[in-house]
PDB file of C-alpha atoms in Angstrom:
ATOM      1  CA  MET A 203      17.009   7.009  17.077  1.00  0.00           C
ATOM      2  CA  GLU A 204      13.625   8.227  16.368  1.00  0.00           C
ATOM      3  CA  ALA A 205      13.714   7.739  12.763  1.00  0.00           C
ATOM      4  CA  ILE A 206      14.718   3.804  13.480  1.00  0.00           C
ATOM      5  CA  ARG A 207      11.874   3.485  15.852  1.00  0.00           C
ATOM      6  CA  LEU A 208       9.459   4.990  13.180  1.00  0.00           C
ATOM      7  CA  VAL A 209      10.722   2.728  10.410  1.00  0.00           C
ATOM      8  CA  LEU A 210      10.552  -0.483  12.774  1.00  0.00           C
ATOM      9  CA  LEU A 211       7.102   0.803  13.616  1.00  0.00           C
ATOM     10  CA  TYR A 212       5.952   1.167   9.925  1.00  0.00           C
ATOM     11  CA  ALA A 213       7.251  -2.522   9.239  1.00  0.00           C
ATOM     12  CA  HIS A 214       5.350  -3.696  12.472  1.00  0.00           C
ATOM     13  CA  LEU A 215       2.148  -2.489  11.033  1.00  0.00           C
ATOM     14  CA  ILE A 216       2.994  -3.786   7.610  1.00  0.00           C
ATOM     15  CA  GLY A 217       3.278  -7.417   9.362  1.00  0.00           C
ATOM     16  CA  PHE A 218       0.126  -6.872  11.261  1.00  0.00           C
ATOM     17  CA  ALA A 219      -1.669  -5.876   7.745  1.00  0.00           C
ATOM     18  CA  LEU A 220      -0.005  -9.201   6.160  1.00  0.00           C
ATOM     19  CA  LEU A 221      -0.978 -11.456   9.282  1.00  0.00           C
ATOM     20  CA  LEU A 222      -4.456 -10.192   9.275  1.00  0.00           C
ATOM     21  CA  GLY A 223      -5.217  -9.553   5.867  1.00  0.00           C
ATOM     22  CA  GLY A 224      -3.935 -13.212   4.914  1.00  0.00           C
ATOM     23  CA  SER A 225      -6.258 -14.685   7.605  1.00  0.00           C
ATOM     24  CA  VAL A 226      -9.108 -12.760   6.223  1.00  0.00           C
ATOM     25  CA  ALA A 227      -8.336 -13.697   2.641  1.00  0.00           C
ATOM     26  CA  GLN A 228      -8.517 -17.309   3.789  1.00  0.00           C
ATOM     27  CA  LEU A 229     -11.974 -17.188   5.686  1.00  0.00           C
ATOM     28  CA  VAL A 230     -13.246 -15.470   2.750  1.00  0.00           C
ATOM     29  CA  SER A 231     -11.949 -18.121   0.324  1.00  0.00           C
ATOM     30  CA  GLY A 232     -13.536 -20.873   2.225  1.00  0.00           C
ATOM     31  CA  ARG A 233     -10.358 -22.925   2.261  1.00  0.00           C
ATOM     32  CA  ILE A 234      -8.847 -22.469   5.916  1.00  0.00           C
ATOM     33  CA  ARG A 235      -5.020 -22.692   5.760  1.00  0.00           C
ATOM     34  CA  ILE A 236      -1.994 -20.848   6.575  1.00  0.00           C
ATOM     35  CA  ASN A 237      -0.873 -18.927   3.351  1.00  0.00           C
ATOM     36  CA  PRO A 238       2.737 -17.098   2.972  1.00  0.00           C
ATOM     37  CA  ALA A 239       1.181 -13.795   3.962  1.00  0.00           C
ATOM     38  CA  MET A 240       0.209 -14.941   7.270  1.00  0.00           C
ATOM     39  CA  LEU A 241       3.702 -16.736   7.561  1.00  0.00           C
ATOM     40  CA  TRP A 242       5.536 -13.553   6.664  1.00  0.00           C
ATOM     41  CA  GLY A 243       3.274 -11.402   8.719  1.00  0.00           C
ATOM     42  CA  ALA A 244       3.865 -13.378  11.692  1.00  0.00           C
ATOM     43  CA  VAL A 245       7.575 -13.257  11.111  1.00  0.00           C
ATOM     44  CA  ILE A 246       7.794  -9.480  10.641  1.00  0.00           C
ATOM     45  CA  GLN A 247       5.716  -8.864  13.876  1.00  0.00           C
ATOM     46  CA  LEU A 248       8.003 -11.106  16.055  1.00  0.00           C
ATOM     47  CA  LEU A 249      11.331  -9.320  14.649  1.00  0.00           C
ATOM     48  CA  THR A 250      10.123  -5.675  14.552  1.00  0.00           C
ATOM     49  CA  GLY A 251       8.581  -6.126  18.024  1.00  0.00           C
ATOM     50  CA  LEU A 252      11.675  -7.171  19.297  1.00  0.00           C
ATOM     51  CA  GLY A 253      13.415  -4.223  17.885  1.00  0.00           C
ATOM     52  CA  LEU A 254      10.797  -1.834  19.253  1.00  0.00           C
ATOM     53  CA  SER A 255      11.110  -3.288  22.397  1.00  0.00           C
ATOM     54  CA  ALA A 256      14.844  -2.179  22.846  1.00  0.00           C
ATOM     55  CA  PRO A 257      15.357   0.636  25.299  1.00  0.00           C
ATOM     56  CA  LEU A 258      16.312   3.605  22.800  1.00  0.00           C
ATOM     57  CA  ARG A 259      13.888   6.097  23.904  1.00  0.00           C
ATOM     58  CA  ASP A 260      15.622   7.658  27.065  1.00  0.00           C
ATOM     59  CA  GLY A 261      13.174   7.006  29.679  1.00  0.00           C
ATOM     60  CA  ASP A 262      10.138   6.577  27.583  1.00  0.00           C
ATOM     61  CA  GLU A 263      10.010   2.743  27.454  1.00  0.00           C
ATOM     62  CA  PRO A 264       6.672   0.717  27.740  1.00  0.00           C
ATOM     63  CA  ALA A 265       6.209  -0.858  30.801  1.00  0.00           C
ATOM     64  CA  PRO A 266       7.893  -4.254  30.895  1.00  0.00           C
ATOM     65  CA  ALA A 267       4.792  -6.243  31.569  1.00  0.00           C
ATOM     66  CA  LYS A 268       3.329  -4.813  28.423  1.00  0.00           C
ATOM     67  CA  LEU A 269       6.478  -5.971  26.543  1.00  0.00           C
ATOM     68  CA  VAL A 270       6.613  -9.592  28.384  1.00  0.00           C
ATOM     69  CA  THR A 271       2.893  -9.551  27.293  1.00  0.00           C
ATOM     70  CA  LYS A 272       3.142  -8.799  23.413  1.00  0.00           C
ATOM     71  CA  LEU A 273       6.208 -11.201  23.482  1.00  0.00           C
ATOM     72  CA  VAL A 274       4.198 -14.165  24.616  1.00  0.00           C
ATOM     73  CA  LEU A 275       1.381 -13.561  22.370  1.00  0.00           C
ATOM     74  CA  ALA A 276       3.584 -12.728  19.388  1.00  0.00           C
ATOM     75  CA  LEU A 277       5.568 -16.052  19.933  1.00  0.00           C
ATOM     76  CA  LEU A 278       2.152 -17.975  20.207  1.00  0.00           C
ATOM     77  CA  ILE A 279       0.832 -16.659  17.178  1.00  0.00           C
ATOM     78  CA  PHE A 280       4.183 -17.295  15.158  1.00  0.00           C
ATOM     79  CA  VAL A 281       4.325 -21.077  16.604  1.00  0.00           C
ATOM     80  CA  MET A 282       0.588 -21.691  15.709  1.00  0.00           C
ATOM     81  CA  VAL A 283       1.179 -20.169  12.193  1.00  0.00           C
ATOM     82  CA  PHE A 284       4.705 -21.713  11.647  1.00  0.00           C
ATOM     83  CA  PHE A 285       3.915 -25.498  12.448  1.00  0.00           C
ATOM     84  CA  SER A 286       0.651 -25.381  10.584  1.00  0.00           C
ATOM     85  CA  ARG A 287       1.999 -23.648   7.180  1.00  0.00           C
ATOM     86  CA  LYS A 288       2.255 -26.878   5.313  1.00  0.00           C
ATOM     87  CA  ARG A 289      -1.163 -28.192   6.093  1.00  0.00           C
ATOM     88  CA  GLU A 290      -3.587 -28.584   3.318  1.00  0.00           C
ATOM     89  CA  SER A 291      -6.266 -27.372   6.037  1.00  0.00           C
ATOM     90  CA  VAL A 292      -6.311 -26.259   9.385  1.00  0.00           C
ATOM     91  CA  ASN A 293      -8.719 -26.753  12.000  1.00  0.00           C
ATOM     92  CA  ARG A 294     -11.249 -23.984  12.014  1.00  0.00           C
ATOM     93  CA  GLY A 295     -10.512 -23.295  15.890  1.00  0.00           C
ATOM     94  CA  HIS A 296      -6.698 -23.226  15.623  1.00  0.00           C
ATOM     95  CA  PHE A 297      -7.356 -20.724  12.758  1.00  0.00           C
ATOM     96  CA  LEU A 298      -9.618 -18.394  14.574  1.00  0.00           C
ATOM     97  CA  ALA A 299      -7.423 -18.549  17.715  1.00  0.00           C
ATOM     98  CA  ILE A 300      -4.673 -17.061  15.398  1.00  0.00           C
ATOM     99  CA  VAL A 301      -6.876 -14.230  14.239  1.00  0.00           C
ATOM    100  CA  GLY A 302      -8.036 -13.623  17.940  1.00  0.00           C
ATOM    101  CA  LEU A 303      -4.653 -13.635  19.205  1.00  0.00           C
ATOM    102  CA  THR A 304      -3.631 -11.022  16.398  1.00  0.00           C
ATOM    103  CA  LEU A 305      -6.462  -8.856  17.620  1.00  0.00           C
ATOM    104  CA  VAL A 306      -5.684  -9.019  21.254  1.00  0.00           C
ATOM    105  CA  ASN A 307      -1.893  -8.403  20.460  1.00  0.00           C
ATOM    106  CA  ALA A 308      -3.163  -5.218  18.585  1.00  0.00           C
ATOM    107  CA  ALA A 309      -5.476  -4.240  21.590  1.00  0.00           C
ATOM    108  CA  VAL A 310      -2.725  -4.591  24.101  1.00  0.00           C
ATOM    109  CA  ALA A 311      -0.801  -2.175  21.882  1.00  0.00           C
ATOM    110  CA  VAL A 312      -3.293   0.212  21.641  1.00  0.00           C
ATOM    111  CA  PHE A 313      -5.113   0.265  25.047  1.00  0.00           C
ATOM    112  CA  TRP A 314      -2.358  -0.681  27.271  1.00  0.00           C
ATOM    113  CA  ARG A 315      -0.565   2.854  28.377  1.00  0.00           C
TER     114      ARG A 315
END
């Protein structure tokens, strides 16, 4: 089970890198829109996060409040990315909210023990 958890964690980090890296690439390019890397990153983060939250660690599971917080953040990010993915241009505030929520979600994972 530990091997499965590590593979899921690795994929989860890849999703984070795609989501944050894709958004930084858009900010640098000057044309703010949702790119495929951001969409795939959001999908990977959501799916692997659900897999990581499964109670398979023999009593070493994260707190339910942390899991719910991360799920809500991941769903918000996914919805914000998915429904604006076909727009030619995205509002700067909307885009920065995606970046901010992504960073907050990572902070919850790291700092909430």
